[in-house]
Coordinates of C-alpha atoms in Angstrom, one line a residue:
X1130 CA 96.6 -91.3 -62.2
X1131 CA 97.3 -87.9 -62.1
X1132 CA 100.8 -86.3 -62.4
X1133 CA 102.3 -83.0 -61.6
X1134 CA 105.4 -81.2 -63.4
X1135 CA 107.5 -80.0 -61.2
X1136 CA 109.7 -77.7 -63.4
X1137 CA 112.6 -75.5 -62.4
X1138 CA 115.4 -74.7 -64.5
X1139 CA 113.4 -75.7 -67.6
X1140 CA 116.1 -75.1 -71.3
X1141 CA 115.1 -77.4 -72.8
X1142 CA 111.5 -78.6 -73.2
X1143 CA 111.9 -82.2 -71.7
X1144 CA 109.2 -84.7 -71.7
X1145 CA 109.0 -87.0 -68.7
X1146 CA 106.9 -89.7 -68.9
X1147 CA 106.4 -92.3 -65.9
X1148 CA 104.6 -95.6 -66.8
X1149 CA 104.0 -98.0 -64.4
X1150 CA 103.4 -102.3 -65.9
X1151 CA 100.4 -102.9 -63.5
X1152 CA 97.2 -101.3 -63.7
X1153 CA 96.7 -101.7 -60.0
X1154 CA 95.9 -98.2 -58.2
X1155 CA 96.5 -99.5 -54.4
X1156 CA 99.5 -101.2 -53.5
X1157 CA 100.4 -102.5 -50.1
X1158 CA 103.0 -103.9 -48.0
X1159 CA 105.5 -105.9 -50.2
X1160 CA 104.0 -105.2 -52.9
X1161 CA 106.4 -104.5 -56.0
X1162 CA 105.9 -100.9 -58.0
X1163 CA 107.6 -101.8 -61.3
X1164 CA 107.5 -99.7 -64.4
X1165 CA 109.9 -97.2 -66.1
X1166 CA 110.8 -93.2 -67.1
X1167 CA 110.9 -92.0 -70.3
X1168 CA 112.8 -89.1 -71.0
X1169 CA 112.8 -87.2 -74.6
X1170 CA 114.2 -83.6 -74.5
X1171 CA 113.4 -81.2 -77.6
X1172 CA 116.8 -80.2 -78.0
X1173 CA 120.2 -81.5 -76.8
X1174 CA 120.1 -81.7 -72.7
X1175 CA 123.4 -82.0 -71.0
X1176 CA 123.4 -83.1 -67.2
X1177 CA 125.1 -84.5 -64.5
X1178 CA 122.6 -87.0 -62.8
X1179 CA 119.6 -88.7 -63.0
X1180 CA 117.6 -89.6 -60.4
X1181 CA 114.7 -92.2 -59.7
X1182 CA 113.1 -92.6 -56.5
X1183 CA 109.9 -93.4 -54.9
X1184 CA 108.8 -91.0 -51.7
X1185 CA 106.9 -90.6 -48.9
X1186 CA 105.6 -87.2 -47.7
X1187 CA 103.3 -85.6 -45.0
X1188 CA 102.4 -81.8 -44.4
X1189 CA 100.3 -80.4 -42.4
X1190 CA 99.2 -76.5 -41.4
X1191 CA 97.5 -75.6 -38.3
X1192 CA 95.2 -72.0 -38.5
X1193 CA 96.8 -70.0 -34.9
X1194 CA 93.8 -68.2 -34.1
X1195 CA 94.8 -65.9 -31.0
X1196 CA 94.3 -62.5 -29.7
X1197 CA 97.9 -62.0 -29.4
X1198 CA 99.8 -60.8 -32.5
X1199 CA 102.9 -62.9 -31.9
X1200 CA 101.6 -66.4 -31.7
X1201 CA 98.8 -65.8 -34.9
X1202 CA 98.8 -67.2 -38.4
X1203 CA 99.5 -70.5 -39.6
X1204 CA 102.3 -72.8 -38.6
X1205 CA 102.8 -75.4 -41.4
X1206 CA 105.0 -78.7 -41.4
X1207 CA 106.5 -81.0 -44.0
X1208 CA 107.9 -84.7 -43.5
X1209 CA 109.4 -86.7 -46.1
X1210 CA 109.8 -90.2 -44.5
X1211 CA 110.8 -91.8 -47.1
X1212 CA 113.1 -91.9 -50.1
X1213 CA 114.1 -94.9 -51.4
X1214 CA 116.7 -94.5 -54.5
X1215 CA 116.5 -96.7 -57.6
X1216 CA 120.2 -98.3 -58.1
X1217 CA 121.9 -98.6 -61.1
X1218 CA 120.9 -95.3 -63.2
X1219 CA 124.1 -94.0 -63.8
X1220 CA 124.3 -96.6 -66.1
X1221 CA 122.0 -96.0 -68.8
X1222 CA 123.4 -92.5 -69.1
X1223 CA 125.1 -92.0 -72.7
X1224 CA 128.7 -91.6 -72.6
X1225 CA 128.7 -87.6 -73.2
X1226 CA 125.8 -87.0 -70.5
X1227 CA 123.7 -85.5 -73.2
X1228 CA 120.4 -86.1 -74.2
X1229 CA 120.0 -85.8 -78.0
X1230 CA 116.6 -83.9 -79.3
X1231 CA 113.7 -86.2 -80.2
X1232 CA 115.5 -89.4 -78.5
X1233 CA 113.9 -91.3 -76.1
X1234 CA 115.6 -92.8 -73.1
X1235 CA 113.8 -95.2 -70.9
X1236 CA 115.0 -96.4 -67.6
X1237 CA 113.2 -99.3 -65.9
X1238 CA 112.3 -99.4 -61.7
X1239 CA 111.4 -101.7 -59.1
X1240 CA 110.6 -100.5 -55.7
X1241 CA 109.3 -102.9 -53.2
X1242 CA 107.3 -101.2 -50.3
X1243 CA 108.7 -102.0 -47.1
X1244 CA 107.4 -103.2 -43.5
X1245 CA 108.3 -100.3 -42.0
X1246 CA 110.4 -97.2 -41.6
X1247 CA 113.9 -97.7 -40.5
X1248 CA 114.4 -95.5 -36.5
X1249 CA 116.0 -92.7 -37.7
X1250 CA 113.0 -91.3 -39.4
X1251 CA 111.6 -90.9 -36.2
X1252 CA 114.3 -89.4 -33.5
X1253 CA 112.4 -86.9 -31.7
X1254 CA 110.8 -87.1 -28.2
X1255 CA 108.4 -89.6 -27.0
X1256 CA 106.7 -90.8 -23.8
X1257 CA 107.2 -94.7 -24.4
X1258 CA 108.3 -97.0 -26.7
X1259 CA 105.2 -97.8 -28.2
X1260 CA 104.7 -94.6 -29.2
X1261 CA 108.3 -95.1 -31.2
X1262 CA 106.7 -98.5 -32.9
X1263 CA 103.6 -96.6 -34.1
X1264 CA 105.5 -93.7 -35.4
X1265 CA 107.8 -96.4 -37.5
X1266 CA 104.8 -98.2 -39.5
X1267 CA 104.3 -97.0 -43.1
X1268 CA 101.4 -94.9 -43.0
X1269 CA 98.6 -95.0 -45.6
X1270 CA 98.1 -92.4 -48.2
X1271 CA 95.8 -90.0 -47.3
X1272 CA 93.8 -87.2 -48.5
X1273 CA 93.9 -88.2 -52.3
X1274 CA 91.6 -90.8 -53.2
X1275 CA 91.8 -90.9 -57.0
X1276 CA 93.9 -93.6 -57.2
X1277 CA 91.6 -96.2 -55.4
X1278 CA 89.9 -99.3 -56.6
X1279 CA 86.7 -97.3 -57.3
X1280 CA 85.6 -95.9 -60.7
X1281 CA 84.6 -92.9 -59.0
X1282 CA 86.7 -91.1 -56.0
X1283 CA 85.8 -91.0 -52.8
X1284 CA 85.7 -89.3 -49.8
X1285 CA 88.4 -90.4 -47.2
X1286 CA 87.6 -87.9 -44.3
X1287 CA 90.7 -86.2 -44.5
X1288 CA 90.5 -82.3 -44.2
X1289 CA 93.0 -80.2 -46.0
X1290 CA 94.8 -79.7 -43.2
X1291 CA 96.8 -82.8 -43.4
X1292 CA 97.6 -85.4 -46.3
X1293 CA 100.4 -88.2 -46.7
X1294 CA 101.1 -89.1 -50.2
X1295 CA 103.2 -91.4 -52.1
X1296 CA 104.9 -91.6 -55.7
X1297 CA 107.7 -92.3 -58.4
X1298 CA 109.5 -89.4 -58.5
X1299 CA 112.0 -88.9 -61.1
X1300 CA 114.5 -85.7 -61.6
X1301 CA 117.3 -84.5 -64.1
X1302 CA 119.8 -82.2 -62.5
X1303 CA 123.4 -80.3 -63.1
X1304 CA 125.8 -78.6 -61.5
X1305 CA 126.1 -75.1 -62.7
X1306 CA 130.0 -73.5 -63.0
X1307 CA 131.3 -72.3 -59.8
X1308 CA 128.6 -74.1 -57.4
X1309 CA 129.1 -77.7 -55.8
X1310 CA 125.5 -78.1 -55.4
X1311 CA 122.9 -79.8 -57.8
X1312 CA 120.2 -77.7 -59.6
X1313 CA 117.0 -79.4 -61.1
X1314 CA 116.4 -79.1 -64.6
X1315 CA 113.3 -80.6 -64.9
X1316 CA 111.1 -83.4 -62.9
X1317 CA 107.9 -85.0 -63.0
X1318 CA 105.9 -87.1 -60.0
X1319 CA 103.4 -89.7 -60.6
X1320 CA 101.3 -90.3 -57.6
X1321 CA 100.8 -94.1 -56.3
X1322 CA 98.4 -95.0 -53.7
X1323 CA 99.7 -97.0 -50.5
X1324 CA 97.3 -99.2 -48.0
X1325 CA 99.6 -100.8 -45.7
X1326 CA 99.2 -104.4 -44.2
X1327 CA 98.4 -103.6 -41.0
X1328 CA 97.5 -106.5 -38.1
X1329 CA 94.8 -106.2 -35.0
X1330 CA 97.0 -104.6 -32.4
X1331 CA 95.5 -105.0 -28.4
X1332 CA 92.8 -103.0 -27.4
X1333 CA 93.2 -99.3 -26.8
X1334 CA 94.1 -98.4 -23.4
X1335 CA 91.7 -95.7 -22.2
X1336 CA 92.6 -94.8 -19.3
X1337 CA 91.8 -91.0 -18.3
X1338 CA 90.9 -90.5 -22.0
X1339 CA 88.0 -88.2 -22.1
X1340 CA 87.2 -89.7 -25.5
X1341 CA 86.1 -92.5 -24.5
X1342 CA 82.9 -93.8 -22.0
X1343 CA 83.3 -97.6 -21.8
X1344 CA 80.5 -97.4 -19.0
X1345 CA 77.4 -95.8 -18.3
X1346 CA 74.9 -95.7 -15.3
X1347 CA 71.5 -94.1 -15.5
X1348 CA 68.7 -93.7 -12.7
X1349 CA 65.2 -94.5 -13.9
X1350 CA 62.1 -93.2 -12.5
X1351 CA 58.4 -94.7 -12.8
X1352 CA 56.9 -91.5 -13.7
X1353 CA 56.9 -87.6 -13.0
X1354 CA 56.5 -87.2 -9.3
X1355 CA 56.8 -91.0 -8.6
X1356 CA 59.6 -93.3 -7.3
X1357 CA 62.4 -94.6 -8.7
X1358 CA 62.5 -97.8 -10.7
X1359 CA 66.3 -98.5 -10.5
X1360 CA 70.0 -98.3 -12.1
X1361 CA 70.3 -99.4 -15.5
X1362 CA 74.1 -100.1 -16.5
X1363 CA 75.4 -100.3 -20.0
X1364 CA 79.3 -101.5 -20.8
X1365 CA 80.9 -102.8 -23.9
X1366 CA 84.5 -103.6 -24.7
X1367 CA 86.3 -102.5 -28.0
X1368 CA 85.0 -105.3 -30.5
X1369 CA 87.5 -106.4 -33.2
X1370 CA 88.4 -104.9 -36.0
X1371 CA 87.4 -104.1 -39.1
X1372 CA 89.7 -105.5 -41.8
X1373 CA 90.2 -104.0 -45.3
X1374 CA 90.2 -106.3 -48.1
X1375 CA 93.4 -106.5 -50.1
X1376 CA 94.1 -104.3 -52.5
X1377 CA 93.9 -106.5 -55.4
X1378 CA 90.9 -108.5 -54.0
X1379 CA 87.7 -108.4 -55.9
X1380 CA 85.4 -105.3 -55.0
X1381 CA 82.0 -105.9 -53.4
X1382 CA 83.0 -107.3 -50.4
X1383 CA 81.6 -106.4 -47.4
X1384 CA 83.2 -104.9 -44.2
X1385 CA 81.8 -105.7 -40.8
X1386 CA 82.3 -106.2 -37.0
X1387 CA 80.3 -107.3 -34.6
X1388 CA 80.0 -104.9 -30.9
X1389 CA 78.6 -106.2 -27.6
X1390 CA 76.8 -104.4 -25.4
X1391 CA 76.3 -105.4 -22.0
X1392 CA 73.2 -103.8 -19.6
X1393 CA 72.7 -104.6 -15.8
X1394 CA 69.0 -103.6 -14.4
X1395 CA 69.7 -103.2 -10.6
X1396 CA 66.1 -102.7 -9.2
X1397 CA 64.9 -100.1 -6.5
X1398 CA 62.7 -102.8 -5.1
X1399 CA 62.2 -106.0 -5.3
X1400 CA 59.3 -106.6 -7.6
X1401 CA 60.6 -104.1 -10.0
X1402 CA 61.0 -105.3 -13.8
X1403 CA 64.0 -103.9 -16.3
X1404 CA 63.3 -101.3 -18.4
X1405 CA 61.9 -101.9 -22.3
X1406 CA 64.2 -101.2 -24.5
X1407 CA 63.6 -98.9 -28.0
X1408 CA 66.2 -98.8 -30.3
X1409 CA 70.6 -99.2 -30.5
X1410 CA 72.1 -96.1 -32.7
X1411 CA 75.6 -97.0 -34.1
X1412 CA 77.3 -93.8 -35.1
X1413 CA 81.2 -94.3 -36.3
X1414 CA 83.5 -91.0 -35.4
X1415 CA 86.3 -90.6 -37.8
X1416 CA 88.7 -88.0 -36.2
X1417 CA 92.3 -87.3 -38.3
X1418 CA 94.6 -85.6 -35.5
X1419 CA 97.2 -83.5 -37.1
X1420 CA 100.4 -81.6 -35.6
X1421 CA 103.3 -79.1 -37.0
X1422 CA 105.2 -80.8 -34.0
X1423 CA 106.5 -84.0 -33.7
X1424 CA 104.7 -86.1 -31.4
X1425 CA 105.4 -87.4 -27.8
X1426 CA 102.5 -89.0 -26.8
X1427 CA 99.2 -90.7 -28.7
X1428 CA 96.8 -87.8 -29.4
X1429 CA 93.8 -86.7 -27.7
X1430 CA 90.6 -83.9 -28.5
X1431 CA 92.2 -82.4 -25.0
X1432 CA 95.6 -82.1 -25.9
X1433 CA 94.5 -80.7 -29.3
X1434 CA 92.3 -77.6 -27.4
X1435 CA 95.3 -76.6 -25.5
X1436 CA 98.3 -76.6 -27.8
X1437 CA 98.2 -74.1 -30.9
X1438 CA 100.5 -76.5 -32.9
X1439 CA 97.7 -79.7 -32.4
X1440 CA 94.6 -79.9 -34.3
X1441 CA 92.0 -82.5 -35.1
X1442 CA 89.1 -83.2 -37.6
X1443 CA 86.1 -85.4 -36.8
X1444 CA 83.3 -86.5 -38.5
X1445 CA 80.2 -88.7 -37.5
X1446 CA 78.2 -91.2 -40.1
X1447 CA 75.0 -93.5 -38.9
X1448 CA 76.4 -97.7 -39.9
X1449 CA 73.7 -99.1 -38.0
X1450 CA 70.0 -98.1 -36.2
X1451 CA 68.2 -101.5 -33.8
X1452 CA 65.2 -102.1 -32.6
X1453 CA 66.1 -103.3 -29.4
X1454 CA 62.4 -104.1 -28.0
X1455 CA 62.1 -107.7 -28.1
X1456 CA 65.7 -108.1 -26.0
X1457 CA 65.3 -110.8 -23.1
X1458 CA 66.1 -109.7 -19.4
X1459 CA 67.9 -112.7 -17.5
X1460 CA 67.3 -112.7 -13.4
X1461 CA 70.4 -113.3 -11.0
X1462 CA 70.2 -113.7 -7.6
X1463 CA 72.6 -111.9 -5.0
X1464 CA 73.4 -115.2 -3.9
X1465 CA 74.1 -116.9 -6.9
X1466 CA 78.3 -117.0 -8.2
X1467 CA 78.5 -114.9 -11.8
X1468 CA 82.4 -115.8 -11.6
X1469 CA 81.8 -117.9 -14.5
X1470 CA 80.1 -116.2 -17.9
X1471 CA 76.4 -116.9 -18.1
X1472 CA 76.8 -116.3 -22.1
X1473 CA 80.1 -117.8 -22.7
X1474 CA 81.6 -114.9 -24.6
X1475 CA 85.2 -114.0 -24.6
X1476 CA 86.5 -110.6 -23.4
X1477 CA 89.0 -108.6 -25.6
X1478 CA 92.2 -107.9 -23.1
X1479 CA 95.0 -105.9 -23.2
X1480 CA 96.9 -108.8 -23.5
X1481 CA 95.0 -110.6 -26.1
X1482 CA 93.9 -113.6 -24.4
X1483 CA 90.5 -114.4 -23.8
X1484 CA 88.6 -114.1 -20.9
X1485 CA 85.4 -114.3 -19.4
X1486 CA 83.3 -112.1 -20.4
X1487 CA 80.8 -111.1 -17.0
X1488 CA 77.8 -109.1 -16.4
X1489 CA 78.9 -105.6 -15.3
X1490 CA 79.7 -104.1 -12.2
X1491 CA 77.2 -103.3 -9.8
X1492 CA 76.0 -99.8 -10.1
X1493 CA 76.8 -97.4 -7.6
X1494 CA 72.7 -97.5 -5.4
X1495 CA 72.7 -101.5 -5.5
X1496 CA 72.1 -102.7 -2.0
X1497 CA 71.8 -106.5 -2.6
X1498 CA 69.7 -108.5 -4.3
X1499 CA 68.0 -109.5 -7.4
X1500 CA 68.9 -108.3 -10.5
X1501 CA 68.6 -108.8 -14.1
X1502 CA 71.2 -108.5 -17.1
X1503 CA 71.0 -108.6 -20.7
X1504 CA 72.6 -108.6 -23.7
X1505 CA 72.6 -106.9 -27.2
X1506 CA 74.9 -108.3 -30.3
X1507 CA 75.3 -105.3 -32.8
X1508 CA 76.4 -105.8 -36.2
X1509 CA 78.1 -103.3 -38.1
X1510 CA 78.9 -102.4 -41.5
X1511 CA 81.3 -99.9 -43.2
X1512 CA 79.5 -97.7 -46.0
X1513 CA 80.7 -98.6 -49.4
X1514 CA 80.3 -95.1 -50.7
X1515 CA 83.8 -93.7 -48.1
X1516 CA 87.2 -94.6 -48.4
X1517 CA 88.3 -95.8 -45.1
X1518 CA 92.0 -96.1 -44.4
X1519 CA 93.5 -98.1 -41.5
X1520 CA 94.0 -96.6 -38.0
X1521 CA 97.9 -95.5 -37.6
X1522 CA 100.0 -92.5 -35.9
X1523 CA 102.7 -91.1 -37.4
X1524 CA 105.3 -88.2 -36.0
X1525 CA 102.5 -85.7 -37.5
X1526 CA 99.4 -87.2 -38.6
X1527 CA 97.3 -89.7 -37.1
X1528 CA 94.0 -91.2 -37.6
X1529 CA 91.5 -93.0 -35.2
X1530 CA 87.8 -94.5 -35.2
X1531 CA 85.4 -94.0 -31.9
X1532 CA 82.0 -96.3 -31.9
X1533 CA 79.5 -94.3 -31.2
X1534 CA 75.8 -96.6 -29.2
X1535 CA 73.3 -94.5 -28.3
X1536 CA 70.3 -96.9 -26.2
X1537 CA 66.9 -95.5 -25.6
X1538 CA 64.5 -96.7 -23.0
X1539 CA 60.7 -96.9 -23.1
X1540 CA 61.0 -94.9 -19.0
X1541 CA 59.8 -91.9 -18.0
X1542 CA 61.4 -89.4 -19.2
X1543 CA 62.8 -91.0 -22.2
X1544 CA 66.8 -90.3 -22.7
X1545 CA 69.3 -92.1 -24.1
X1546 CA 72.4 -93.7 -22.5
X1547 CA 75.7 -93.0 -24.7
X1548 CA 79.1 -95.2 -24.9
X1549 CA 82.0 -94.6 -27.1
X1550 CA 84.3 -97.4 -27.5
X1551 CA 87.4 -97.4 -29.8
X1552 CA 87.4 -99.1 -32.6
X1553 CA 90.7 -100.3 -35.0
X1554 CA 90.2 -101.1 -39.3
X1555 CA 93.3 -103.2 -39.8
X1556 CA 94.1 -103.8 -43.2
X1557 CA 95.1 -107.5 -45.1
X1558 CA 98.3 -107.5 -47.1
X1559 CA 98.2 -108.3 -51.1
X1560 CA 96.7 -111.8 -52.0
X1561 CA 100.0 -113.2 -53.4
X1562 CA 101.6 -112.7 -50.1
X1563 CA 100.9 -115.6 -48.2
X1564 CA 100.9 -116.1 -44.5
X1565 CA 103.5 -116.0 -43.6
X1566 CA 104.2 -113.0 -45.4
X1567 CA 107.2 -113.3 -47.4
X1568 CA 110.5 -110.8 -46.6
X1569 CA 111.9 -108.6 -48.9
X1570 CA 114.8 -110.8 -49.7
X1571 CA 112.4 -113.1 -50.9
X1572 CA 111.3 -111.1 -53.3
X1573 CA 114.6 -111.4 -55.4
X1574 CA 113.9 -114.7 -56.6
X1575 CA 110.7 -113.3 -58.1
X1576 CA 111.4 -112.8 -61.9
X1577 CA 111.2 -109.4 -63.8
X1578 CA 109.5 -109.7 -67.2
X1579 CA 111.5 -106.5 -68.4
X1580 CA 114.0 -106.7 -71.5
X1581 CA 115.7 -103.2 -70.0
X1582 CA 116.9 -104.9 -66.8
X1583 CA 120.3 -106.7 -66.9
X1584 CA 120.1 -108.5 -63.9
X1585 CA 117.3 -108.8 -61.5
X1586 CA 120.1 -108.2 -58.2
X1587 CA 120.8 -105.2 -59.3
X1588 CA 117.0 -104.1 -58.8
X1589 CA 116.6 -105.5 -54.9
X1590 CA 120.2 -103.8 -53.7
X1591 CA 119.3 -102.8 -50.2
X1592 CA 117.8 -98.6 -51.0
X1593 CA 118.2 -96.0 -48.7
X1594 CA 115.9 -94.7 -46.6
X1595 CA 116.8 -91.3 -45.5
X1596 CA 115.9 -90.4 -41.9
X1597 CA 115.7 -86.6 -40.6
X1598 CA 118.1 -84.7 -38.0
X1599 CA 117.2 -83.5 -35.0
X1600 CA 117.9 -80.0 -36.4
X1601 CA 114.8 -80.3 -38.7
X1602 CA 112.8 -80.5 -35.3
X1603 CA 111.0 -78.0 -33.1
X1604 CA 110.7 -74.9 -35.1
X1605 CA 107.5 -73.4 -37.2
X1606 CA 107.2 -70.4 -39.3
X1607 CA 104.4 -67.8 -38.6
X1608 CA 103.0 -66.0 -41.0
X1609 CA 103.9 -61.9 -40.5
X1610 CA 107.5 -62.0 -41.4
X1611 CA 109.2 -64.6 -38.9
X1612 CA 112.3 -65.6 -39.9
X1613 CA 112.7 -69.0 -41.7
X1614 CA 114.2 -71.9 -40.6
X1615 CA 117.2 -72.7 -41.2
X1616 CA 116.4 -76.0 -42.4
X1617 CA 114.5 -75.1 -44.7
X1618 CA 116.9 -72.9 -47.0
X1619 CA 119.5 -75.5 -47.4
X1620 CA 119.3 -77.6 -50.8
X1621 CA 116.4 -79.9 -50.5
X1622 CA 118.6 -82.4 -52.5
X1623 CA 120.6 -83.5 -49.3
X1624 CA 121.9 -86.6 -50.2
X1625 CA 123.7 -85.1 -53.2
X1626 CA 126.3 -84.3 -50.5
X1627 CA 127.1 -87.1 -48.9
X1628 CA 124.4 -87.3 -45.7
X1629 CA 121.7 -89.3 -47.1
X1630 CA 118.6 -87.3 -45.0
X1631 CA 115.4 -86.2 -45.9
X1632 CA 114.0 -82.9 -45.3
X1633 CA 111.9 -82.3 -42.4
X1634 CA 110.8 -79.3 -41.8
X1635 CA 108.1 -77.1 -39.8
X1636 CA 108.2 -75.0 -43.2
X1637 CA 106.2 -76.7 -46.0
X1638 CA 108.1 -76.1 -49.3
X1639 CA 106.7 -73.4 -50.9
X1640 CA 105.7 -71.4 -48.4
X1641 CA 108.7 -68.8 -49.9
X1642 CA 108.4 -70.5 -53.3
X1643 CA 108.9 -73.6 -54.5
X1644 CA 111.9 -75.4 -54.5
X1645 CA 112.0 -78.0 -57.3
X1646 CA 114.6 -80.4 -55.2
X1647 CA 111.4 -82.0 -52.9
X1648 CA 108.9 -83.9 -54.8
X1649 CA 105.6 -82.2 -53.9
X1650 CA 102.4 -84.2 -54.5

């Protein structure tokens, strides 16, 4: 895995070293992140604290491209949602506070990654309260796929213009003569990669989302300057998720769903038959919404075009291509009661039960009678060669997946008729935690194979997850000599005095230099 020095007040040359006991690169929910810092100065290092914790951090920056002076540059944001403190440092310091030259002192950690995030982290405005739940599960990492499963790294989709990232952090500070706040001597990151359990949720409500076509009607015609044949109707529902293996599940296994189209032929006349079918395109949209303000409301491509602190990123890969030609057309009479489902298949609700599944709707030019419905079962596979992360929305980031079918009819004129339907990839906890997943409590009675650690209670004390204040909201910089936040030029080391709050600011650190407090990955 790949580190990163963050070095501030550097005298002397110290040597941070953070191992971690499993060779795992993906960890998710539960899951225990267990290993130790070594610290060996080069010369005698006094301080006053050492500090080991594991982090969570998003930043984003949106490009203001606009013809008026005032509102152009870039606006950038940085979250840190997460800080959870190792307990018991202080003692394994040596009695002076000084590190001798050419000593080594090793100091064990267990982190345990949690459900979610705890309600202050998210305190700003929103529409509902669902938008509150979303904003509280631990987001995946995202925009750094070195640490994966895979020899070789892949590509996630994420553009540079967002990434969440995880990782042991561990610091040395003092506090200078005359000052009562802490400086960083010297710290050191090492980046861990975090998948998150994460369950089916209902289907997406699309209502007046432009993103989304759930139906389609399209007139056919027998030929140029002839009649017209009829209305053919295509629907589909969201199909169910794609699930994620877990993390420590062996490689190679395959990632499907399955998406049901439904067509309805509503003839001109009487003797008219359906249409012959060609082939079914499955095209899978990844889009990665990204904001420098905190969310109120689920995001949306329309949303994004109209407010300079919104931005998105999609792109489009081919799972899946059908020949559709030898598809069987089923007659129903006007007469005849379609209440119940001629093929017996359930329908995905909002409220998660099943239903019956019907033929569609009658298109808008059907004046009674005959008519003839089909349908088509479409399997779909994930590629091996992408990194796919699960969907999820947090206060700046989110990430969704649109299903993109694309029929074509052997009718005049040719065409296709396009749907896209929303699409979830869930994600399955760790193997060892069985269903029901265990709680974090019961985690203690798991034993810890480390000589360093006195007790194992000591290592499961309840941490503390910093939230941010609602003074860290609202605000950007623009580039062209705006004034700074305030937030952002207090100590980034908050919880040294007393408050126990992360940063989170519309500033990114190092925008005006780096500060050494906020781990940076």
């Amino acid at each position: 895995m790949a580190t990163k020095l963050l070095t501030g007040l550097v005298s002397p040359k110290t040597d941070i070293r953070i191992s971690l006991d499993s060779k795992r690169k993906v960890y998710s929910t539960l899951d225990r992140i267990q290993g130790s810092v070594t610290f060996t100065p080069s010369a005698d290092l006094p301080f006053d604290d050492i500090d080991i914790e594991f982090v969570g951090t998003s930043r984003t920056y949106v490009e203001r491209l606009s013809t008026a002076a005032a509102i152009s540059g870039r606006s950038q944001a940085f979250h840190q949602f997460l800080r959870l403190s190792q307990p018991g440092v202080a003692e394994h310091y040596p009695g002076d506070r000084i590190l001798k030259a050419g000593q080594s002192y090793k100091i064990s950690f267990v982190f345990a990654v949690p459900r979610q995030l705890l309600p202050r982290v998210c305190t700003h405005t929103i529409l509902n309260d669902a938008i509150r739940e979303a904003h509280l599960q631990l987001p995946p990492s995202l925009g750094d796929c070195e640490a994966s499963n895979k020899s070789e790294q892949l590509d996630d989709f994420a553009p540079d213009m967002a990434s969440i990232r995880y990782g042991v952090y561990a610091k040395i500070s003092t506090v200078k003569p005359g000052q009562s706040q802490r400086t960083t001597i010297v710290a050191k990151a090492r980046k861990v990669r975090i998948i998150p359990a994460v369950d089916e949720l209902p289907p997406v409500n699309v209502e007046g989302n432009s993103d989304i076509t759930m139906r389609k009607e399209k007139k056919l015609r027998k030929g140029l300057l002839k009649g017209k044949l009829g209305t053919l109707v295509m629907e589909a529902a969201q199909p169910a998720s794609f699930k994620l293996p877990a993390p420590d599940a062996e490689s190679g296994d395959r990632i499907t769903t399955m998406a049901t189209v439904l067509l309805r032929f509503d003839p001109q006349e009487s003797n008219a038959q359906p249409p012959k079918l060609n082939n079914l395109t499955s095209k899978l949209k990844v889009t990665t919404f990204f904001s420098t303000a905190a969310r109120r409301d689920f995001p949306n491509r329309t949303d994004c075009l109209n407010e300079l602190s919104n931005g998105f990123h999609s792109e489009t890969l081919e799972v899946s291509s059908r020949c559709m030609a030898n598809v069987e057309w089923t007659k129903m009479d006007a007469e005849r009661d379609v209440s119940p489902d001629p093929w017996a298949l359930p329908r995905r609700t909002s409220s998660a039960v099943s239903a019956p599944l019907l033929p569609p709707d009658a298109s808008s030019s059907y004046t009674g009678g005959a008519f003839y419905i089909a349908r088509l079962l479409v399997p779909i596979e994930l590629p091996s060669n992408k990194c796919f992360v699960p969907t999820f929305h947090s206060c700046l980031v989110s990430r969704v997946y649109t299903l993109g079918l694309s029929l074509s009819t052997n009718t005049a004129f040719g065409g296709n008729m396009d749907l896209r339907v929303p699409v979830q990839i869930s994600a399955l906890p760790s193997l060892r935690n069985d269903s029901p997943r265990p709680s974090i409590t019961s985690l203690n009675s798991v034993e810890i194979d480390d000589e360093s650690a006195d007790g194992v209670d000591e290592f499961f004390e309840p941490r503390t997850i910093y939230a941010p204040e609602d003074e860290y909201l609202g605000s950007s910089r623009l580039q062209g000599g705006a004034v700074e936040p305030q937030a952002s030029r207090r100590d980034s080391v908050m919880h040294d005095q007393g408050n126990g709050l992360p940063e989170y600011s519309l500033l990114a650190p190092g925008s005006r230099g780096r500060r050494p407090g906020v781990p940076v990955f």
